[in-house]
CSV table of C-alpha atoms and ligand atoms in Angstrom, one decimal:
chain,number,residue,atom,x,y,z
A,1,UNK,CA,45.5,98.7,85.2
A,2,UNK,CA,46.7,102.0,86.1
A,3,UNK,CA,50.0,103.5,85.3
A,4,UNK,CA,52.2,105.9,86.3
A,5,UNK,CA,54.5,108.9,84.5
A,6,UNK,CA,57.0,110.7,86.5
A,7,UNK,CA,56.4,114.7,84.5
A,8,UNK,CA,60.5,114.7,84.7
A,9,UNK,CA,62.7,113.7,82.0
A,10,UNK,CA,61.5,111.4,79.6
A,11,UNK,CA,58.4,112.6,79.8
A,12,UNK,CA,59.3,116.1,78.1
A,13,UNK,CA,60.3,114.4,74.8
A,14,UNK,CA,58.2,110.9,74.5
A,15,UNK,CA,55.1,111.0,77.3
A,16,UNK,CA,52.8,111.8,73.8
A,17,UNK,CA,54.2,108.0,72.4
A,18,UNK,CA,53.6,106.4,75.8
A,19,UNK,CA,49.9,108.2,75.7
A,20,UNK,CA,49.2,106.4,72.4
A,21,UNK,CA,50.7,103.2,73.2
A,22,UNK,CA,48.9,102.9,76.4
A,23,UNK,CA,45.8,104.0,75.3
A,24,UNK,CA,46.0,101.3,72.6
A,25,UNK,CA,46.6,98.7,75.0
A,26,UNK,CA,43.9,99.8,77.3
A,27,UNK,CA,45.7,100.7,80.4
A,28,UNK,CA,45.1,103.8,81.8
A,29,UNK,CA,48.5,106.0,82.0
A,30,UNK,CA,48.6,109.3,84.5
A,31,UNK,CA,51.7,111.6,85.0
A,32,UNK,CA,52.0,113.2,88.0
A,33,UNK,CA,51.5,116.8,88.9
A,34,UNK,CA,54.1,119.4,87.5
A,35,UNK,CA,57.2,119.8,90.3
A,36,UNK,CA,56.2,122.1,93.4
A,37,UNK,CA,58.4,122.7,96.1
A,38,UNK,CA,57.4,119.9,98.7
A,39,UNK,CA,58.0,116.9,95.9
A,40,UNK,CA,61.6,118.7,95.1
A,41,UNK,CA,62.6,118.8,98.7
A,42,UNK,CA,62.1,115.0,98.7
A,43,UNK,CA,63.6,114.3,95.9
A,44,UNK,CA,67.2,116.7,96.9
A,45,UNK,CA,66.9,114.4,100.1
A,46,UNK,CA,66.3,111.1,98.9
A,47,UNK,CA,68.7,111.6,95.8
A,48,UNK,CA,72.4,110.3,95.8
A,49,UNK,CA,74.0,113.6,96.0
A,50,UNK,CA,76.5,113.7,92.8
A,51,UNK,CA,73.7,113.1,90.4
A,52,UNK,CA,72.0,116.0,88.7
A,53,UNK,CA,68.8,118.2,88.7
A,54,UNK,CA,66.9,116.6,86.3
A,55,UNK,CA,67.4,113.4,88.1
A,56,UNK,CA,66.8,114.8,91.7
A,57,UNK,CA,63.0,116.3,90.7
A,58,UNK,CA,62.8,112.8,88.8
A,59,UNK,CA,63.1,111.5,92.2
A,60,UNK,CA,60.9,113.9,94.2
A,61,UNK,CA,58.3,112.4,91.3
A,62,UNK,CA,58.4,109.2,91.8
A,63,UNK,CA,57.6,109.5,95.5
A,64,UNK,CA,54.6,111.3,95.3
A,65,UNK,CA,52.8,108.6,93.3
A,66,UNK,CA,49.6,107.1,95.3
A,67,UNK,CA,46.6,105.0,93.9
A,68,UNK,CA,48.7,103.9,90.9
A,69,UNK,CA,49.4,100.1,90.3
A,70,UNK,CA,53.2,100.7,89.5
A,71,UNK,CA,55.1,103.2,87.9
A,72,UNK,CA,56.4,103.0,84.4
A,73,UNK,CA,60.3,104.3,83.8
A,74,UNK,CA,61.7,103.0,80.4
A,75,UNK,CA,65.2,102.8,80.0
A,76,UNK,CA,65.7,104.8,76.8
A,77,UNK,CA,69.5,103.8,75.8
A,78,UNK,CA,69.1,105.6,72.2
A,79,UNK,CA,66.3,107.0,70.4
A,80,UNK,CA,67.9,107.7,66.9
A,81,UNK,CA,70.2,105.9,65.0
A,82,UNK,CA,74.2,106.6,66.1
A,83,UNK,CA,73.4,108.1,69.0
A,84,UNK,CA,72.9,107.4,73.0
A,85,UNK,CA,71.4,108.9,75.5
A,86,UNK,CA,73.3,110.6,78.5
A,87,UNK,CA,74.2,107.7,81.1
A,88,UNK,CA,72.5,109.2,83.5
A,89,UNK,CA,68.9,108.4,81.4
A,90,UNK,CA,70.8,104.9,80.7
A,91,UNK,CA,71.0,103.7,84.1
A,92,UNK,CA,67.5,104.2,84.7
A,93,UNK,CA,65.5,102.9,86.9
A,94,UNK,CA,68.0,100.6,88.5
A,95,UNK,CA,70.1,103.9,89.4
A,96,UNK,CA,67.5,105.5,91.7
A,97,UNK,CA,65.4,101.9,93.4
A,98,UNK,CA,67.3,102.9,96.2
A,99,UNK,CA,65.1,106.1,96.2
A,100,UNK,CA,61.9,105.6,95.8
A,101,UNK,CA,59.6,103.7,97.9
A,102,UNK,CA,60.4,99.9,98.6
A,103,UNK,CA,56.8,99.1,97.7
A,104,UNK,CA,56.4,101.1,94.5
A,105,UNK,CA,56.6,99.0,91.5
A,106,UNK,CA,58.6,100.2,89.0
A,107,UNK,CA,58.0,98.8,85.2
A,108,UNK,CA,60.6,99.4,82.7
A,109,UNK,CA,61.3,98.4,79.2
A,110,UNK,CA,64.5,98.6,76.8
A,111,UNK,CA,64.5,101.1,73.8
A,112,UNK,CA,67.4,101.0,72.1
A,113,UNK,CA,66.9,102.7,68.2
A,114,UNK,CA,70.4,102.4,67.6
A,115,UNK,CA,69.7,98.8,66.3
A,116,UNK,CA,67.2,99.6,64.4
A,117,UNK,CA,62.9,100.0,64.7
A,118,UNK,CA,62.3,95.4,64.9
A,119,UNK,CA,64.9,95.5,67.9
A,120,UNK,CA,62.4,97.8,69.6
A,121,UNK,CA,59.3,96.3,68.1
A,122,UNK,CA,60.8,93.0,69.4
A,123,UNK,CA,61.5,94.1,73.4
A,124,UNK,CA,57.9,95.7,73.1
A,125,UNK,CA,56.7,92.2,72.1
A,126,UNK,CA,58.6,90.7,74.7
A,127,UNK,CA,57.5,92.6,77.5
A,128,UNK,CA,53.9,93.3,76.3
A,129,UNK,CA,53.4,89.7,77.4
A,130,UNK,CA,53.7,90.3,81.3
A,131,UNK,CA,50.1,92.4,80.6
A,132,UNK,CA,49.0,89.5,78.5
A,133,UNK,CA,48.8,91.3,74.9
A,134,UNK,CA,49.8,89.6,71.7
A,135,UNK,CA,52.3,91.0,69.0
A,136,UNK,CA,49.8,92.1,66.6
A,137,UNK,CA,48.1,94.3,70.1
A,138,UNK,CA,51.7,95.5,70.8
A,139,UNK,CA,52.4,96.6,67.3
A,140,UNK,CA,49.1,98.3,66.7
A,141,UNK,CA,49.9,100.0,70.5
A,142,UNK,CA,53.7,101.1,68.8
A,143,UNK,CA,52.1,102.2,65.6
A,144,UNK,CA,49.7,104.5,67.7
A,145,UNK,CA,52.4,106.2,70.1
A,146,UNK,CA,54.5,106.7,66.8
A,147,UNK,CA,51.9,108.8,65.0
A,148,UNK,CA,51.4,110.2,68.6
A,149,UNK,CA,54.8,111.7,68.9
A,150,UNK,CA,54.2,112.8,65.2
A,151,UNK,CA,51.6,114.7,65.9
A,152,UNK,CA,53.2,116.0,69.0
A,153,UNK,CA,56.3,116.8,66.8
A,154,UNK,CA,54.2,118.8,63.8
A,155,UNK,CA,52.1,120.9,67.0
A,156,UNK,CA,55.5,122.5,68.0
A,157,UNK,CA,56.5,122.8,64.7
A,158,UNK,CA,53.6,124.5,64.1
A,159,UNK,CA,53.8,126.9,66.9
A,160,UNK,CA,52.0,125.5,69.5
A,161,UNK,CA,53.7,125.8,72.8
A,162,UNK,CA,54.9,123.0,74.7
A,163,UNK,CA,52.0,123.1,77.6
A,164,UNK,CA,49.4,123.8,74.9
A,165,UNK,CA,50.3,120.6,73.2
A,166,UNK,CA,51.2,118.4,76.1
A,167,UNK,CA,47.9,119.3,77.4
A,168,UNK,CA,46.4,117.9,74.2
A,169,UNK,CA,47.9,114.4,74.9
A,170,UNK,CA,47.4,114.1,78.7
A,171,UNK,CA,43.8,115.9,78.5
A,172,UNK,CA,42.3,114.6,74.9
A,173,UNK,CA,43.8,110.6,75.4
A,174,UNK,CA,40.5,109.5,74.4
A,175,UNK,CA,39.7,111.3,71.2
A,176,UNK,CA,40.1,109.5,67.6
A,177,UNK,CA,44.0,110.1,65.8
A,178,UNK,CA,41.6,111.2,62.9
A,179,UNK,CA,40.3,114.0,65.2
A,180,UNK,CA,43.6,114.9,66.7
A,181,UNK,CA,45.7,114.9,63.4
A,182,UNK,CA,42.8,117.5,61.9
A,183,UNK,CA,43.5,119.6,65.3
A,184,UNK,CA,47.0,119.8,64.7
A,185,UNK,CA,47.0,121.3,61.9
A,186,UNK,CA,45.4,124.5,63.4
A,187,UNK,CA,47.7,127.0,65.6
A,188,UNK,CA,45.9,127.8,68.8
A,189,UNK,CA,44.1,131.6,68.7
A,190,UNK,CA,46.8,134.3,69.6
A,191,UNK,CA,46.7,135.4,73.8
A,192,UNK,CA,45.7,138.3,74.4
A,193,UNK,CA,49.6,138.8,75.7
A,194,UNK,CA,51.0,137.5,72.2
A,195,UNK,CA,48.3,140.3,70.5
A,196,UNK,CA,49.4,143.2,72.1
A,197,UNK,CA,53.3,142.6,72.0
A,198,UNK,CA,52.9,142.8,68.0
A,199,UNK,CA,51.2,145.9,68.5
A,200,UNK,CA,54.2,147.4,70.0
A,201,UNK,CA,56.6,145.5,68.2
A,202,UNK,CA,55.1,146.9,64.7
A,203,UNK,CA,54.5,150.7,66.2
A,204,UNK,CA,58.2,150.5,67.2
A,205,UNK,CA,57.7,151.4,71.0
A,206,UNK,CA,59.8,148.6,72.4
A,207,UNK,CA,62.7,147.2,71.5
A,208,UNK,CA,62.4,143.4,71.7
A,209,UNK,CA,66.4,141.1,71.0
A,210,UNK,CA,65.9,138.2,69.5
A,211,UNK,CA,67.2,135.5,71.9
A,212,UNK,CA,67.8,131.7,71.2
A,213,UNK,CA,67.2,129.3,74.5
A,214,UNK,CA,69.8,126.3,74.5
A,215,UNK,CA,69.4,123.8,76.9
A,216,UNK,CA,67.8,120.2,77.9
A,217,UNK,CA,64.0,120.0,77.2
A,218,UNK,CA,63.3,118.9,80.5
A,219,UNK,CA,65.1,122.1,82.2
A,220,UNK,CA,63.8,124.3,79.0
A,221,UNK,CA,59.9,123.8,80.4
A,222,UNK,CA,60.2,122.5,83.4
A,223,UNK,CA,58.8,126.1,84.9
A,224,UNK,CA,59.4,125.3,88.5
A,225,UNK,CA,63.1,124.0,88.7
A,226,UNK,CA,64.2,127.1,85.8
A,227,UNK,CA,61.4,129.5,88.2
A,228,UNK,CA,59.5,130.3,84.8
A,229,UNK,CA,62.6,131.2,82.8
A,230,UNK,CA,60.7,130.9,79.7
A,231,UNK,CA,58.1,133.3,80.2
A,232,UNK,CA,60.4,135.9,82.0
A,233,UNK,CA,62.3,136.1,78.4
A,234,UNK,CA,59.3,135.8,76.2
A,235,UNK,CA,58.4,139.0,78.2
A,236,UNK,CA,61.3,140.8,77.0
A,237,UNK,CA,62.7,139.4,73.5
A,238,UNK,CA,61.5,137.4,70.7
A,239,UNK,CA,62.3,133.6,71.6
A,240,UNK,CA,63.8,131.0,69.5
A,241,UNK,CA,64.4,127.2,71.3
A,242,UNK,CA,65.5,124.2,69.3
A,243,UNK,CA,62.6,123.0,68.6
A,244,UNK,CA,62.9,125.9,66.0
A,245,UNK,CA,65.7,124.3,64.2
A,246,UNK,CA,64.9,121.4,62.2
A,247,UNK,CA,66.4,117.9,62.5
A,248,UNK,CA,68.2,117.9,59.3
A,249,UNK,CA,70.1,121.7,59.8
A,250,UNK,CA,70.9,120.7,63.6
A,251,UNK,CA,72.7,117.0,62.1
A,252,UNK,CA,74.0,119.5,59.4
A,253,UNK,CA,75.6,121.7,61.6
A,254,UNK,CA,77.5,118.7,63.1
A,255,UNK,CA,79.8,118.5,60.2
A,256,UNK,CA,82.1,121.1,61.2
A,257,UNK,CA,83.2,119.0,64.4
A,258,UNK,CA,85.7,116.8,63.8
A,259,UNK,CA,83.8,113.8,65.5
A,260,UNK,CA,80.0,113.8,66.1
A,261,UNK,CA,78.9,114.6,69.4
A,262,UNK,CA,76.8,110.7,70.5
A,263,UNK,CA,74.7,112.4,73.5
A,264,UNK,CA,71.4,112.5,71.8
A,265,UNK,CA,70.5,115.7,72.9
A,266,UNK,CA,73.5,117.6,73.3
A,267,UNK,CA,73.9,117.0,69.4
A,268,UNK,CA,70.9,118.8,68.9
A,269,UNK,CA,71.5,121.5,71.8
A,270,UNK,CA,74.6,122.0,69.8
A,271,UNK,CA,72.8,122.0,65.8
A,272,UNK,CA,70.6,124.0,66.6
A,273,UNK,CA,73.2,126.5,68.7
A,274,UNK,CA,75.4,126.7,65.1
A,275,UNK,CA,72.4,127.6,63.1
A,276,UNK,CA,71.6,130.3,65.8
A,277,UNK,CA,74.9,131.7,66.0
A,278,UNK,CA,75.3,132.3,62.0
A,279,UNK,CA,71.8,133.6,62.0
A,280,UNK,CA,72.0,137.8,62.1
A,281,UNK,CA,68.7,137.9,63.3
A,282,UNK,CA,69.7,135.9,66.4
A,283,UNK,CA,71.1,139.1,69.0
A,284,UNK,CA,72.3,136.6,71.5
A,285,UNK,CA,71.9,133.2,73.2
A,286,UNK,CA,71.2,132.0,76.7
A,287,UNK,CA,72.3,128.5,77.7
A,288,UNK,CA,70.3,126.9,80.0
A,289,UNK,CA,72.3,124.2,82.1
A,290,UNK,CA,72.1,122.2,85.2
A,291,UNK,CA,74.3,121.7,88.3
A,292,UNK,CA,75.6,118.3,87.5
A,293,UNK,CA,75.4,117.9,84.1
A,294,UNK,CA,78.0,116.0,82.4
A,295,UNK,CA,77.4,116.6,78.9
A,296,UNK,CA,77.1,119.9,79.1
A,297,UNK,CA,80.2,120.7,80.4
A,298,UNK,CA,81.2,119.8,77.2
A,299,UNK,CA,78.7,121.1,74.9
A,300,UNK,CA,78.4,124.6,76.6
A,301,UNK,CA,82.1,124.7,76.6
A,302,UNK,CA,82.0,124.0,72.5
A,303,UNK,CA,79.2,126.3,72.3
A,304,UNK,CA,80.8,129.1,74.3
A,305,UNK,CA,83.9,129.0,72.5
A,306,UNK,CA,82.0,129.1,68.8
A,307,UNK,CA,80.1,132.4,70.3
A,308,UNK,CA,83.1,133.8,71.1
A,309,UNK,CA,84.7,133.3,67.7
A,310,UNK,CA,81.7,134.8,66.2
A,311,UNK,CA,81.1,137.8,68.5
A,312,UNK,CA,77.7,136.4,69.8
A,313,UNK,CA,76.6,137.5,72.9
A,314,UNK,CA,76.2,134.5,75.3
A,315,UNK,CA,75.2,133.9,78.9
A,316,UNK,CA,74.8,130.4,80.8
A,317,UNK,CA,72.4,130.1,83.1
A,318,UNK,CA,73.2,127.3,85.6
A,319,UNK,CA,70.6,126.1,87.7
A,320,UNK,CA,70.4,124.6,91.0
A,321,UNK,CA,68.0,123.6,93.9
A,322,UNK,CA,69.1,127.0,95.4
A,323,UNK,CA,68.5,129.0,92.1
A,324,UNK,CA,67.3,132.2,93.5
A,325,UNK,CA,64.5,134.3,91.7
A,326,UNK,CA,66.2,137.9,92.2
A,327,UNK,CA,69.4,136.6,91.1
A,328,UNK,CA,68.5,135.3,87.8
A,329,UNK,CA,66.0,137.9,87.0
A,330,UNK,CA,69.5,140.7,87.3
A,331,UNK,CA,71.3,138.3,85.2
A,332,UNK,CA,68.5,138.5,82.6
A,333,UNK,CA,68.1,142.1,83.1
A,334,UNK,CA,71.8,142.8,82.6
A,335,UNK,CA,71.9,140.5,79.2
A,336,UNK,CA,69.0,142.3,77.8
A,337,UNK,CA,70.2,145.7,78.6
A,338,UNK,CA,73.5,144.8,76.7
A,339,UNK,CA,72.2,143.6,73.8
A,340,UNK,CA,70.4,146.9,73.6
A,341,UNK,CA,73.7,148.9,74.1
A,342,UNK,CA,74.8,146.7,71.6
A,343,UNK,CA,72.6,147.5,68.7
A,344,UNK,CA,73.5,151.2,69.5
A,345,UNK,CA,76.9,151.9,69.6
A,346,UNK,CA,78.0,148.6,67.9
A,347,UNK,CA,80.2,150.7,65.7
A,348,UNK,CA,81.3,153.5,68.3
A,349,UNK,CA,84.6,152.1,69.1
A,350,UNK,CA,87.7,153.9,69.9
A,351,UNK,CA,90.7,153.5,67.8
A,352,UNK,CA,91.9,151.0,69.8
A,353,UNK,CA,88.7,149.4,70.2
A,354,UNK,CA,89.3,146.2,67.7
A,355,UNK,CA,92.1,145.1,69.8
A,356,UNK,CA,90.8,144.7,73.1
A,357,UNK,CA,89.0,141.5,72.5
A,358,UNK,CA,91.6,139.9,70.7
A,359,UNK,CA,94.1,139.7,73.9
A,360,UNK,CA,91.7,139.2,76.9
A,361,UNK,CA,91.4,135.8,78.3
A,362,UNK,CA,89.0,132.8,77.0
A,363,UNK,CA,85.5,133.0,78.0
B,1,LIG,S1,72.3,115.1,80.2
B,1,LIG,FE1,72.9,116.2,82.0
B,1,LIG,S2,71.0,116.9,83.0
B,1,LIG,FE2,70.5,115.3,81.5
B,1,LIG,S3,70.4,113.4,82.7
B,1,LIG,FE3,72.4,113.6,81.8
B,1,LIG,S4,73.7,114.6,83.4
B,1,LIG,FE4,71.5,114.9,83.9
């Protein structure tokens, strides 16, 4: 049997556990390409047109499936204990039949972590039965994605970047965990890009911010949709992305809200957003959002008002299916060039320099 993976969504935070499992279970699993600009014109016009980005390129995905058997789109509601995951991900797939092909199967399972690892142990069961595997195949299968999405996990820690380690899971499927645990704990070999920027950086001749990306994973790498925001910083400044912070200071970081935020990722979006903002090495943060998004209207509010508090410079970038390069790039450009400023005449004020800020509107 062959299987589908939409390279939208999901896939940027668990397509290395759906690898494993599959592999396990001996049924081939292929994503599709990464988003160009035919599959995202579908998707805007096939898509209902108050949902999000994220969702709309999920859509442009799932139509450009051929020669698979079906497609497979689980319905994560909650992947860690006391949280959820944004509605949007919890209507899946019923949400979007209505946009996809009439004849695509679609294959979906419940994972709901909130109630604990048997309740997901015991819908896998359930549902490895329409494929004819037993309980003891289906656990082996959930123990393989787990140490899977370890291994993904301890790569990025490591340093590897996310493309570097993605490719390692949808390239290497068929070598031994043995093999591919040894491999992780190796950083890839320096680019030749990476080599010469610490050349300058240590010989002084350009000065590099430090910036720290916020924002959804799957806007964060998808390079098309955020037109290769990632390398255009990486460029110019030092990066920092979540992944940076750990789990532990991002739920740490929570504590100073008088509720926890439930959205699984906006809770870390926001962690790992405190951390950066007390951390002096930080110059400034960039907040990647979408057009649409729901949580983030509240999280980038949060967040925007905490960097204001702490004098932290902070831009939000807000994408769209009409982001235009040229735009963005002056945006960047401007950032950058007022850190800089920044770090220069930080301390030239004049006398009545400390009040300005404190009577100007909110952000
Ligand atoms: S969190 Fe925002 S971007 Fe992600 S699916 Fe929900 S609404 Fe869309």
């Amino acid at each position: 049997m062959k299987l589908g993976y939409p390279r939208a969504l999901t896939y940027y935070d668990y397509f290395p556990f759906w690898a494993g499992f599959f592999r396990e279970l001996d049924i081939e699993l292929v994503s599709s390409p990464p988003t160009h600009r035919t599959m995202m014109e579908v998707g805007l016009k096939k898509s209902p047109a108050d949902t999000c980005l994220p969702i709309k390129i999920l859509i442009g995905h799932l139509n450009s499936f051929t020669g698979v058997d079906a497609v497979f789109l689980p319905r994560l509601v909650s992947m860690e204990e006391g949280t959820y995951n944004c509605p949007k991900v919890l209507g899946l797939p019923e949400s979007i039949l209505g946009s996809i092909p009439p004849e695509l199967e679609v294959l979906s399972v419940d994972i709901n972590r909130r109630s604990g690892v048997r309740a997901v142990e015991k819908s896998l069961i359930q549902w490895g039965k329409c494929f004819g595997k037993n309980k003891h195949q289906v656990l082996r299968a959930f123990e393989e994605g787990e140490r899977c999405l370890d291994a993904y996990r301890t790569m990025r820690k490591q340093g590897w970047s996310f493309e570097e380690s993605m490719a390692f899971f949808e390239n290497d499927n068929d070598l031994p965990l043995e093999i591919r645990n040894r491999l992780t704990l190796k950083k890839p070999p320096k680019t030749e890009k990476d080599q010469k920027i610490g050349q300058e950086t240590s010989q002084g001749k350009e000065y590099r911010p430090t910036i720290a990306l916020l924002g959804h994973s799957y806007l964060t790498y998808e390079t098309y949709a955020n037109l290769d925001l990632l390398a255009k910083l990486e460029d110019k400044a030092n990066l920092k992305v979540i992944e940076n912070v750990s789990d532990q200071v991002a739920a740490e970081k929570q504590k100073s809200l008088q509720k926890s935020i439930f959205w699984s990722h906006s809770r870390k979006i926001y962690g790992a957003g405190e951390s950066y903002l007390e951390d002096p090495k930080v110059d400034g943060i960039i907040y990647l959002s979408c057009y649409g998004c729901g949580t983030d209207s509240l999280t980038n509010d949060l967040m925007a008002r905490r960097a204001r508090a702490r004098q932290k410079p902070y831009l939000v970038v807000t994408l769209d299916e009409h982001s235009g390069e040229a735009g963005m790039v002056t945006r960047l450009e401007a950032f950058l060039d007022m850190l800089e400023r920044r770090i220069g005449y930080e301390n030239n004020l004049p006398p009545h320099g400390e009040f300005v800020d404190c009577h100007s509107g909110p952000v």
